[in-house]
Tab-separated table of C-alpha atoms in Angstrom:
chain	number	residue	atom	x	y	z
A	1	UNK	CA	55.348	89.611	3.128
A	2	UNK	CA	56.915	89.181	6.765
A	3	UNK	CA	58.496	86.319	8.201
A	4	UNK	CA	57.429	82.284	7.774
A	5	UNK	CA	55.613	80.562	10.321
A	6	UNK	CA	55.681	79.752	13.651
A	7	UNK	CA	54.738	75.917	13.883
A	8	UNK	CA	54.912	74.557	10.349
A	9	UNK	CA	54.553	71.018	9.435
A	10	UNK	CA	57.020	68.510	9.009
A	11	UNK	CA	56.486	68.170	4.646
A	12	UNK	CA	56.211	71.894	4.295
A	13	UNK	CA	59.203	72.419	6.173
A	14	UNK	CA	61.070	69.247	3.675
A	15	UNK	CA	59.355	70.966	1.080
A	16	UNK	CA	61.465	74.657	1.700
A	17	UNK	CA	64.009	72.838	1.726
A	18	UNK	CA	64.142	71.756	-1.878
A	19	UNK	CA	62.368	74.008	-3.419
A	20	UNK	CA	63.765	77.291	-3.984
A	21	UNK	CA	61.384	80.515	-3.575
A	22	UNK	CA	61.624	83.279	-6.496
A	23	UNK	CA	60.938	86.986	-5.927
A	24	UNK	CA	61.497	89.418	-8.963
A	25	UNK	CA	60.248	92.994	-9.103
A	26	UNK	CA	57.929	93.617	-12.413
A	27	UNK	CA	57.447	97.299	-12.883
A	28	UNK	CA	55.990	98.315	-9.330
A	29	UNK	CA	55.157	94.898	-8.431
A	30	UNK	CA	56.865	92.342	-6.327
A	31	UNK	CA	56.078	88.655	-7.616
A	32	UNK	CA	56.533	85.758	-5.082
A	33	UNK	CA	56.318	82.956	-6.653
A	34	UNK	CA	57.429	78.820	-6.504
A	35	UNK	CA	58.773	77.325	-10.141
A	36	UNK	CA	59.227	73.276	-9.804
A	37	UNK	CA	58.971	70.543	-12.372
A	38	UNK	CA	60.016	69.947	-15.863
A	39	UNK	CA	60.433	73.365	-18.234
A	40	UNK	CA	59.546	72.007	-20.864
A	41	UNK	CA	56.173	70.939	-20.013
A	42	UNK	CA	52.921	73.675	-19.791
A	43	UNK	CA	52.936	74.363	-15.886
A	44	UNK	CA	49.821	74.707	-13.922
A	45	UNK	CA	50.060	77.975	-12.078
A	46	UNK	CA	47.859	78.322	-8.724
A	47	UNK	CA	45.953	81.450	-7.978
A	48	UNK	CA	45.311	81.546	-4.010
A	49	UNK	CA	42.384	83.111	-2.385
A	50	UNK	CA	42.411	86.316	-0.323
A	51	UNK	CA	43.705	84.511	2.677
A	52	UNK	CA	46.241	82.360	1.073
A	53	UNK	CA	49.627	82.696	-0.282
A	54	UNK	CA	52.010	80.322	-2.531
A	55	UNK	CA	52.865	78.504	-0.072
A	56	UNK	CA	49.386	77.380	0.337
A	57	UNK	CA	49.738	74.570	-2.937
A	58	UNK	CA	52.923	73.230	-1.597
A	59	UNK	CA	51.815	69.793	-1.384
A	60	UNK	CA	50.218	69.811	-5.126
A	61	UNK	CA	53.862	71.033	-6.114
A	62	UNK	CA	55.479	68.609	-3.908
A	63	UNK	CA	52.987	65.263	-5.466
A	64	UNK	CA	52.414	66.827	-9.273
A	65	UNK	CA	56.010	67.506	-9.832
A	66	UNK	CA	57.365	64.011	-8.956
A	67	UNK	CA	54.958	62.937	-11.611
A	68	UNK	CA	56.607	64.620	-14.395
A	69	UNK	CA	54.484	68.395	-14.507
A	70	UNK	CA	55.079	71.734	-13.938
A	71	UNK	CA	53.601	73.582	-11.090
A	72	UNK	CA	53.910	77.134	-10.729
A	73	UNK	CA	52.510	78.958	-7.500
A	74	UNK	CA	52.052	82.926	-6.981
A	75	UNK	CA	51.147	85.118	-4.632
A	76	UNK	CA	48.675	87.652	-5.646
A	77	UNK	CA	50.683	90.654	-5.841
A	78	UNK	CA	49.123	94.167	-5.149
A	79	UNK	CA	46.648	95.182	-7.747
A	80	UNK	CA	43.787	97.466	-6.981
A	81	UNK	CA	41.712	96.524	-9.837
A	82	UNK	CA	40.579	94.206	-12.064
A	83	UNK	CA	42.290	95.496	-15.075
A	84	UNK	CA	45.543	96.296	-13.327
A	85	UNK	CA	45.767	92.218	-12.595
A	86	UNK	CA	45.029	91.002	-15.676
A	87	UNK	CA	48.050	93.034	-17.313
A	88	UNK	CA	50.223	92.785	-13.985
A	89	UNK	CA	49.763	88.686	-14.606
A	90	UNK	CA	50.799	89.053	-18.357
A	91	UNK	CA	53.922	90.678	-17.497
A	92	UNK	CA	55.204	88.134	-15.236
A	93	UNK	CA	54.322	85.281	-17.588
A	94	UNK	CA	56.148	87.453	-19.956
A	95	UNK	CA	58.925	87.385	-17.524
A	96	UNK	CA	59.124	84.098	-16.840
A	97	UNK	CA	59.126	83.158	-20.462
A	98	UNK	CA	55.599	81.469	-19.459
A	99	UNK	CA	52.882	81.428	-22.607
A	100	UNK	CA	50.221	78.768	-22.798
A	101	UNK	CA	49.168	78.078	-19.215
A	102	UNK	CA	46.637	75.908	-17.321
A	103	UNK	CA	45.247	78.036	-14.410
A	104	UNK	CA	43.874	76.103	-10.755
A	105	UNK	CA	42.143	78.969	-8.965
A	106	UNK	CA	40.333	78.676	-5.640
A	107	UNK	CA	37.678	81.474	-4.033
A	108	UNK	CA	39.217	84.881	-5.573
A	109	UNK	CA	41.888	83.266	-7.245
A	110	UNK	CA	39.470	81.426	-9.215
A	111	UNK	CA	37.340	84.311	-10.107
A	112	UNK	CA	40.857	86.502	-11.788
A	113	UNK	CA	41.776	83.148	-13.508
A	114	UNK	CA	38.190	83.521	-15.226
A	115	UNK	CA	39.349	87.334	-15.524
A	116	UNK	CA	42.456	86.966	-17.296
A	117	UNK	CA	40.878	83.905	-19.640
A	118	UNK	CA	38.424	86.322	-20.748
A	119	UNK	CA	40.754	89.069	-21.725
A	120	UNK	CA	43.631	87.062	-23.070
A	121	UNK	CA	42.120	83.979	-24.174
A	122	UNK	CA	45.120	82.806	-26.024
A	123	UNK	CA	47.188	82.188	-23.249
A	124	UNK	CA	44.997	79.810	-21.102
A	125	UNK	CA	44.713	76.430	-21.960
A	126	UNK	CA	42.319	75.311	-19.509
A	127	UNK	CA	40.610	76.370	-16.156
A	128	UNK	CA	40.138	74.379	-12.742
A	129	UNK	CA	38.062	76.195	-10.320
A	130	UNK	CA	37.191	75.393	-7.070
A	131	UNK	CA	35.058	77.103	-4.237
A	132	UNK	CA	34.800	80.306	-6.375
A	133	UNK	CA	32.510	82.850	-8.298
A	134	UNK	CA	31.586	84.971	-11.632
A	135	UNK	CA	30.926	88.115	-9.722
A	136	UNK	CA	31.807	90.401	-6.674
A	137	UNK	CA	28.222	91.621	-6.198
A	138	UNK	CA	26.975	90.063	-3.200
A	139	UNK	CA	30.465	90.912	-1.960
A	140	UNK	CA	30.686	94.729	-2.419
A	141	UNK	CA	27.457	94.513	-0.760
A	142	UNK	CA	28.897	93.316	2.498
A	143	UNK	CA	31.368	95.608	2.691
A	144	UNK	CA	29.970	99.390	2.795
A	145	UNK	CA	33.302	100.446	3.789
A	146	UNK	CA	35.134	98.809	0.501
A	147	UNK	CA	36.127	102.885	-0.108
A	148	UNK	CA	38.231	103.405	2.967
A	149	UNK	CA	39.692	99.760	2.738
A	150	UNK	CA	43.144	100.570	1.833
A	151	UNK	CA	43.089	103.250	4.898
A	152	UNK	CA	41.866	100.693	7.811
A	153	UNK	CA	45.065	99.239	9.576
A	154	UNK	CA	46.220	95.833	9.437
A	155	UNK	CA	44.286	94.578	12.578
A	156	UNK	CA	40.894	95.207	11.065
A	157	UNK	CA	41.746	93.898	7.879
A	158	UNK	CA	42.910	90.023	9.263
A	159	UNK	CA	39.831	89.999	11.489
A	160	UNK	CA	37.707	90.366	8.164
A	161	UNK	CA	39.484	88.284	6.571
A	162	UNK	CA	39.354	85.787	9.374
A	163	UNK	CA	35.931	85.883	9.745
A	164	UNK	CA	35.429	84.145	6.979
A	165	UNK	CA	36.782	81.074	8.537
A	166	UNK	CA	35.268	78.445	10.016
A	167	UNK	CA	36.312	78.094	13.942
A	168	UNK	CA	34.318	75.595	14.907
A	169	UNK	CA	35.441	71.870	15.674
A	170	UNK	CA	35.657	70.327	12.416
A	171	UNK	CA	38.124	67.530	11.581
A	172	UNK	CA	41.943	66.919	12.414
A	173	UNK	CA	42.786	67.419	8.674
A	174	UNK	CA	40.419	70.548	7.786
A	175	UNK	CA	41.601	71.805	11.240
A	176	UNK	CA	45.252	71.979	10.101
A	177	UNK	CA	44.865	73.249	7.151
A	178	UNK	CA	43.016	76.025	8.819
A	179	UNK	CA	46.079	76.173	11.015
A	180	UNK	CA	47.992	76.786	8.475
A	181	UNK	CA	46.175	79.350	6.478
A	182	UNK	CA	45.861	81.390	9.131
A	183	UNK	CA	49.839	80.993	9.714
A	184	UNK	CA	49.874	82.393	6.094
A	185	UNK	CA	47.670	85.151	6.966
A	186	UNK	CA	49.531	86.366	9.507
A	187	UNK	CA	52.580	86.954	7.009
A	188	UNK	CA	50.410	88.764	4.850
A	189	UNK	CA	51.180	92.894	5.353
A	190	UNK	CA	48.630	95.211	5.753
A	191	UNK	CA	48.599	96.732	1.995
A	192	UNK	CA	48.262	92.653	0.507
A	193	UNK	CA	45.061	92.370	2.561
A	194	UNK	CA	43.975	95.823	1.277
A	195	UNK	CA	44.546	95.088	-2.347
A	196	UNK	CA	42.779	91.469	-2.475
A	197	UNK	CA	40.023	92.718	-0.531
A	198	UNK	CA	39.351	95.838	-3.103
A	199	UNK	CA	39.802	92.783	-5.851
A	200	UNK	CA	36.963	91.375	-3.934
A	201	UNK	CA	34.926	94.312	-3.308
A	202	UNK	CA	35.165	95.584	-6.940
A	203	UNK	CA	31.799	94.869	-8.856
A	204	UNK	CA	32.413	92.861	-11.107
A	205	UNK	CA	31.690	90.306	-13.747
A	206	UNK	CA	32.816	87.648	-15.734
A	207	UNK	CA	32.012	87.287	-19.182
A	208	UNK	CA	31.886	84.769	-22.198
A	209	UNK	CA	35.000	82.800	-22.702
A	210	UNK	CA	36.353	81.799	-25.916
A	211	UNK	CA	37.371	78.683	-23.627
A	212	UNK	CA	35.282	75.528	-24.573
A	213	UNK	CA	33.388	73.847	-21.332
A	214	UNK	CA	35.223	70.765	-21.851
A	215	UNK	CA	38.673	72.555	-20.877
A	216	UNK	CA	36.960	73.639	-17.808
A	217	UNK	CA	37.192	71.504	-14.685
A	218	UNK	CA	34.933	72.553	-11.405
A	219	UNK	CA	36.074	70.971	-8.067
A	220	UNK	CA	33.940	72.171	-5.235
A	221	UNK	CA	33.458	70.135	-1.029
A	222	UNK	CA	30.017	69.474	-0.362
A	223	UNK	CA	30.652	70.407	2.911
A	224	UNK	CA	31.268	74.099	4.639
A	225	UNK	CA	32.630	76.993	2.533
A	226	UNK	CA	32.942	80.623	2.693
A	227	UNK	CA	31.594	81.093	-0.698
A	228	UNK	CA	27.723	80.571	-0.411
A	229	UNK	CA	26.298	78.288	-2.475
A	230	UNK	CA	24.384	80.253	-4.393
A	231	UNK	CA	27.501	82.022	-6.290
A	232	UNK	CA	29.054	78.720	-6.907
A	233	UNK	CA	25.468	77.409	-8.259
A	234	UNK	CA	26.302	80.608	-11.246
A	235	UNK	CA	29.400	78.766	-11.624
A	236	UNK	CA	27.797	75.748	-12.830
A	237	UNK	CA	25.124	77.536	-14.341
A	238	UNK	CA	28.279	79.251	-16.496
A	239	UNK	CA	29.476	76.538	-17.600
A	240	UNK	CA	27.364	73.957	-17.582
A	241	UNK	CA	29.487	71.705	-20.062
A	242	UNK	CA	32.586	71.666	-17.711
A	243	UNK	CA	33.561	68.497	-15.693
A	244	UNK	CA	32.691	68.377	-12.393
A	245	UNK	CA	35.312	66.867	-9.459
A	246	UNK	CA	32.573	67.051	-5.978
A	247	UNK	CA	35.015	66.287	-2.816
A	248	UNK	CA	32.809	64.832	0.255
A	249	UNK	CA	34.339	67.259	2.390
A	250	UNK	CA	37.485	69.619	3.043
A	251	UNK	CA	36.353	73.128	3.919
A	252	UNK	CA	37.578	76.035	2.225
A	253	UNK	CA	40.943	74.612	1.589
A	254	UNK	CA	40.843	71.057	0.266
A	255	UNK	CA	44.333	71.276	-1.382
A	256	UNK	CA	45.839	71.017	2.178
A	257	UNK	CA	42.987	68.846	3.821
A	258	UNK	CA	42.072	66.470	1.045
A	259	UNK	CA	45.207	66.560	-1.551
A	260	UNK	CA	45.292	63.262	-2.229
A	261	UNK	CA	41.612	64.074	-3.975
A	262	UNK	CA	42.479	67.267	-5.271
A	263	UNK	CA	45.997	66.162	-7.055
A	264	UNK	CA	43.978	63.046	-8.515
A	265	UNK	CA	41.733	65.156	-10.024
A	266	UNK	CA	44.424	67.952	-11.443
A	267	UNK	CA	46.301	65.180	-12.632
A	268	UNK	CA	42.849	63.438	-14.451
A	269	UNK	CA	42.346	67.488	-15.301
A	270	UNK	CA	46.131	67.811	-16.894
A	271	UNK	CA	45.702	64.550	-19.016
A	272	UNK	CA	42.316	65.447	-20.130
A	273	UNK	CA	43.363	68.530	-21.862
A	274	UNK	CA	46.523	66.889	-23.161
A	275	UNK	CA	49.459	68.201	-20.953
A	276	UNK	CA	51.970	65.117	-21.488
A	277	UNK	CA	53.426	64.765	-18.287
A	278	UNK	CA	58.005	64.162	-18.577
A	279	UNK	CA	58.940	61.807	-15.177
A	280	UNK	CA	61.800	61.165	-17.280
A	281	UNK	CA	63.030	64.169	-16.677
A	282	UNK	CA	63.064	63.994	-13.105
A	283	UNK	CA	66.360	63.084	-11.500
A	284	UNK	CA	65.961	59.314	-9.655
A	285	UNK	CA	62.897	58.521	-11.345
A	286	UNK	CA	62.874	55.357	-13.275
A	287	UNK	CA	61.808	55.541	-16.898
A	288	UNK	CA	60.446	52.534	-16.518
A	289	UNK	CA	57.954	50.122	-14.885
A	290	UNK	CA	60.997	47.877	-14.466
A	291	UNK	CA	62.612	50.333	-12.358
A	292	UNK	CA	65.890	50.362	-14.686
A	293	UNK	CA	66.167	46.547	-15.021
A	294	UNK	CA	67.156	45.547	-18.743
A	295	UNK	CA	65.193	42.971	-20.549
A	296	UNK	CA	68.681	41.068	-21.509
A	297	UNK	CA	71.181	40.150	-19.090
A	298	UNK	CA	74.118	42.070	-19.322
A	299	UNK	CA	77.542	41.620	-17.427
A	300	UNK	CA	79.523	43.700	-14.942
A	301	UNK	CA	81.916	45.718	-17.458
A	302	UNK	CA	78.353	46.930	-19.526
A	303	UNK	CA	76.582	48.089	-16.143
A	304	UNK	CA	79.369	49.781	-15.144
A	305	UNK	CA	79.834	51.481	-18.485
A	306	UNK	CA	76.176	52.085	-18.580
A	307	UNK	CA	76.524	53.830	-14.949
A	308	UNK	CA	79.058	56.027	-16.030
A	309	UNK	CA	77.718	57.129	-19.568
A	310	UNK	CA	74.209	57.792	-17.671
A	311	UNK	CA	76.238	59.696	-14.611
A	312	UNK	CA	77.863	61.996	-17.932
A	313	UNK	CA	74.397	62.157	-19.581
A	314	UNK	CA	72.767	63.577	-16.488
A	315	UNK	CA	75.807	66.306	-15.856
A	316	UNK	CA	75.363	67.606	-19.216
A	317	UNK	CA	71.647	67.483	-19.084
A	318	UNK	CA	70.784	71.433	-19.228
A	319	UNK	CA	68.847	73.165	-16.190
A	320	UNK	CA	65.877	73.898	-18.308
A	321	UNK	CA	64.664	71.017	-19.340
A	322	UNK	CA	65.332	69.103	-15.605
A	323	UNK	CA	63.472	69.633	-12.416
A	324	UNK	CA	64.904	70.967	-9.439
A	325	UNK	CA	66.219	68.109	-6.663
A	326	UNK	CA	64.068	65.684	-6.306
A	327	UNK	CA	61.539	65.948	-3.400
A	328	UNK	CA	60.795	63.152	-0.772
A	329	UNK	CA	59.896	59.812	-1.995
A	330	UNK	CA	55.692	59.230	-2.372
A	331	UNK	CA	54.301	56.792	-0.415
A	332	UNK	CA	53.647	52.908	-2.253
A	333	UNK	CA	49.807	54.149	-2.253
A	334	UNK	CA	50.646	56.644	-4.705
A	335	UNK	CA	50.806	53.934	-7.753
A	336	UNK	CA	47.158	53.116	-6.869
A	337	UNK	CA	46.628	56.336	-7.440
A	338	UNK	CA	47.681	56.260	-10.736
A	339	UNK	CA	45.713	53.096	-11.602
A	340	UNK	CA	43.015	54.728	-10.395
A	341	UNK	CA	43.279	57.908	-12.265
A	342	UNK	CA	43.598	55.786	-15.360
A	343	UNK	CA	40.317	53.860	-14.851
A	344	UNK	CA	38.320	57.236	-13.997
A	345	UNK	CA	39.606	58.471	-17.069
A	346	UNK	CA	38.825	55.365	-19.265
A	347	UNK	CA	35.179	55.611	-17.693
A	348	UNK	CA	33.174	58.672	-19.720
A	349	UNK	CA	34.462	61.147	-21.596
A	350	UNK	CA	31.349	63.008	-22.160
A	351	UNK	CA	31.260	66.503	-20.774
A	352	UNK	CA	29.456	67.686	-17.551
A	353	UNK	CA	29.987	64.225	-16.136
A	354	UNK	CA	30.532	64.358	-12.383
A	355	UNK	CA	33.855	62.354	-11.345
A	356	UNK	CA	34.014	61.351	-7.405
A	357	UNK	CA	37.640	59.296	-6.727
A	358	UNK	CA	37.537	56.302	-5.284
A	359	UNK	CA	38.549	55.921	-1.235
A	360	UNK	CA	41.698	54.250	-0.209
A	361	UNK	CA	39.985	52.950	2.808
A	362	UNK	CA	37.143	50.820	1.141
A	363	UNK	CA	38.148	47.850	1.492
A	364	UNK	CA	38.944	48.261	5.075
A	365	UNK	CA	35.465	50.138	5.351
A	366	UNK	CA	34.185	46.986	3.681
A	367	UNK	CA	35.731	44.618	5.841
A	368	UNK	CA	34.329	46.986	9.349
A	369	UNK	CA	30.987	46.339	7.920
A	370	UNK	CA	30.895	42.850	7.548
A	371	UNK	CA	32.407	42.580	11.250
A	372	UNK	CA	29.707	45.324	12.157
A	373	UNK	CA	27.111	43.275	10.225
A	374	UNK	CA	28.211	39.950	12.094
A	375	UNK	CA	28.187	41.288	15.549
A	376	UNK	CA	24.385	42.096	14.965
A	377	UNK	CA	23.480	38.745	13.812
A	378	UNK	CA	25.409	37.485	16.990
A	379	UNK	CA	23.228	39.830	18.896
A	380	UNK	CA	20.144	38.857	17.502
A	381	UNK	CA	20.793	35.386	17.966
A	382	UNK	CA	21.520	35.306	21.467
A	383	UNK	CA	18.207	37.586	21.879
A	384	UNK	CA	16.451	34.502	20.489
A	385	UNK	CA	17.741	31.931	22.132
A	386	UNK	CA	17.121	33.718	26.054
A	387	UNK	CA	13.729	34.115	24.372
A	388	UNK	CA	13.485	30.807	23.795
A	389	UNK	CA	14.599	29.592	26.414
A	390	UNK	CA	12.754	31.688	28.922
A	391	UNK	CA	9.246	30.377	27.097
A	392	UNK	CA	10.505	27.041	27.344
A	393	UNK	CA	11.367	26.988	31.209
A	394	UNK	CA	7.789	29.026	31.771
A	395	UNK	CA	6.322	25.728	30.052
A	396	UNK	CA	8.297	23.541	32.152
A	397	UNK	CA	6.995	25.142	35.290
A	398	UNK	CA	3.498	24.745	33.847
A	399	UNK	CA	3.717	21.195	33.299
A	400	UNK	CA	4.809	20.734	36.473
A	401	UNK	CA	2.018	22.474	38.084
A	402	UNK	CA	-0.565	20.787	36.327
A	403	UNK	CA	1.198	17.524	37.537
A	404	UNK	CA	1.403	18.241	40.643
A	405	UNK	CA	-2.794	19.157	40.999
């Protein structure tokens, strides 16, 4: 990895600020990897595709662990093969003291989540895949020159890689986030590229998982993505018990163009499979809906003696079972996110089920209709009164006429 970015936004740049980036050497392996949110609860560890890095889930670390979970983003270190992943990953969950786990993949990091599931079923919990595959055929095909990959220099390998993405006018959110990826890209050196595109070039397969469909969520955009539709059709076709999260739009990286969507749905995902989130173990977050307030009045000398055994409490608290400092305070929308996550979950339970969250903006959507709806009917009336009125003045002049003869 080279240096950071040139022009970063605003909440990543908050966001490196208070959350500290790990980098420990396994065997021949260099993990980089971000660790935030209670210890003591199963994290959620994010695979990135071949373009993306950790840094790429920042704002699912940022919103997920203010809620009380565990989010664990890695980059995908340099493996040249499917098999040297899956026992590279186990020996940095091993090193991390990491055993169940709940995997989010995305494009290729979706497909070695399915990988390592397969082979070490006992360590995954549950799956969330978005925008990805069950096999590298169609892949390998497109790239005759897979063999001499890790030979071509670093130039040729970005451009392939970049090819991928979409460069034509799209929206201002989905054109950030491709902003940004490509930012990432551009840190990436040239044997990272080499190894995730053999990865990708490898024919491959997935096969049976001992996972049950219901611990299997799929959240794919219904609008452009580099992975045709056709592999992610297999997807479904795999699984065809899993829940399915369809986002409207966001390209090939909703988790920086539609988070709002995509945490909703992790977070529906997390309680679904029963990981109990802890907010009470993050450091100014109330415990309560009554933001600290005590049912029975109390007096000065208790509050401050409250204060003070709370203030001890929290310096003897050990660093394991706390999250890091807290992150920037979410915006008041963010409890009507909540409400809303626990109405979707409160509506079906049965499996295969296809879960859409509700907009934010609908009631202002709503409220543009009805004005849209009213300025036709103004329209149309005034239509029919000139109407009117022009065949009552042509009868006018008629009369007059006839008078007049």
């Amino acid at each position: 990895m080279k240096g950071g970015v040139l022009s970063a936004p605003g909440d990543y740049i908050y966001f490196k600020s208070q959350v500290p980036l790990h980098k420990i050497p396994i065997g021949s392996k260099q993990w980089r990897y971000y660790d935030f949110g209670p210890k003591v609860v199963p994290p959620l560890i994010c695979l990135p595709g071949i373009a993306g890095t950790a840094d790429v889930y920042y704002k699912q670390i940022m919103s997920l662990s203010m809620k009380g979970y565990r989010v664990i983003s890695v980059d995908i270190p340099r493996a040249w093969n499917n098999h040297e992943w899956i026992q590279a990953f186990e020996k940095f969950l091993d090193a991390i003291d990491v055993h169940h786990i709940h995997l989010y993949g995305t494009a290729l990091g979706g497909f070695l989540a399915q990988l390592f599931a397969q082979h070490r079923p006992r360590r995954v919990r549950s799956l969330v895949l978005s925008n990805t595959f069950v096999e590298t055929t169609s892949f390998s095909a497109s790239m005759p020159w897979a063999r001499i990959v890790g030979w071509a220099p670093a130039f040729i390998l970005k451009r392939h890689v970049l090819s991928g993405i979409r460069d034509s006018p799209q929206e201002p959110f989905i054109a950030d986030s491709v902003d940004f990826v490509v930012s990432q890209v551009e840190t990436l050196e040239r044997e990272d590229l080499a190894s995730r595109l053999t990865l990708t070039a490898d024919a491959a397969s997935v096969g049976p998982l001992l996972l049950p469909d219901s611990s299997i969520t799929l959240m794919d955009t219904n609008d452009y993505c580099a992975t045709p539709q056709s592999l992610k059709d297999q997807v479904c076709e795999r699984y065809p018990g899993a829940r399915r999260a369809y986002l409207k739009s966001g390209g090939d990286f909703p988790f920086l163009s539609r988070p709002d969507e995509v945490n909703l749905h992790l977070q529906l995902h997390l309680r679904r499979v029963g990981v109990e989130a802890r907010p009470d173990l993050i450091p100014g977050v109330p415990k309560d809906d009554s933001g600290g307030s005590s049912k029975e009045p109390n007096n000065g000398r208790k509050d401050a003696d409250d204060s003070s055994e709370n203030d001890k409490r929290d310096s003897e608290t050990p660093p394991a079972e706390s999250a890091e400092p807290p992150l920037a305070p979410e915006a008041t929308g963010s409890h009507d996110l909540d409400n809303q996550l626990l109405k979707m979950a409160k509506l079906s339970n049965d499996p295969g089920e296809s879960v859409t969250p509700p907009s934010e903006n609908s009631f202002f959507r709503d409220k543009q209709n009805l004005l849209v709806q009213r300025a036709l009917l103004n329209v149309t009336c005034e239509i029919f009164i000139l109407n009117m009125l022009s065949l009552y003045l042509g009868n006018c002049t008629l009369t007059g006429n006839v008078a007049a003869m």
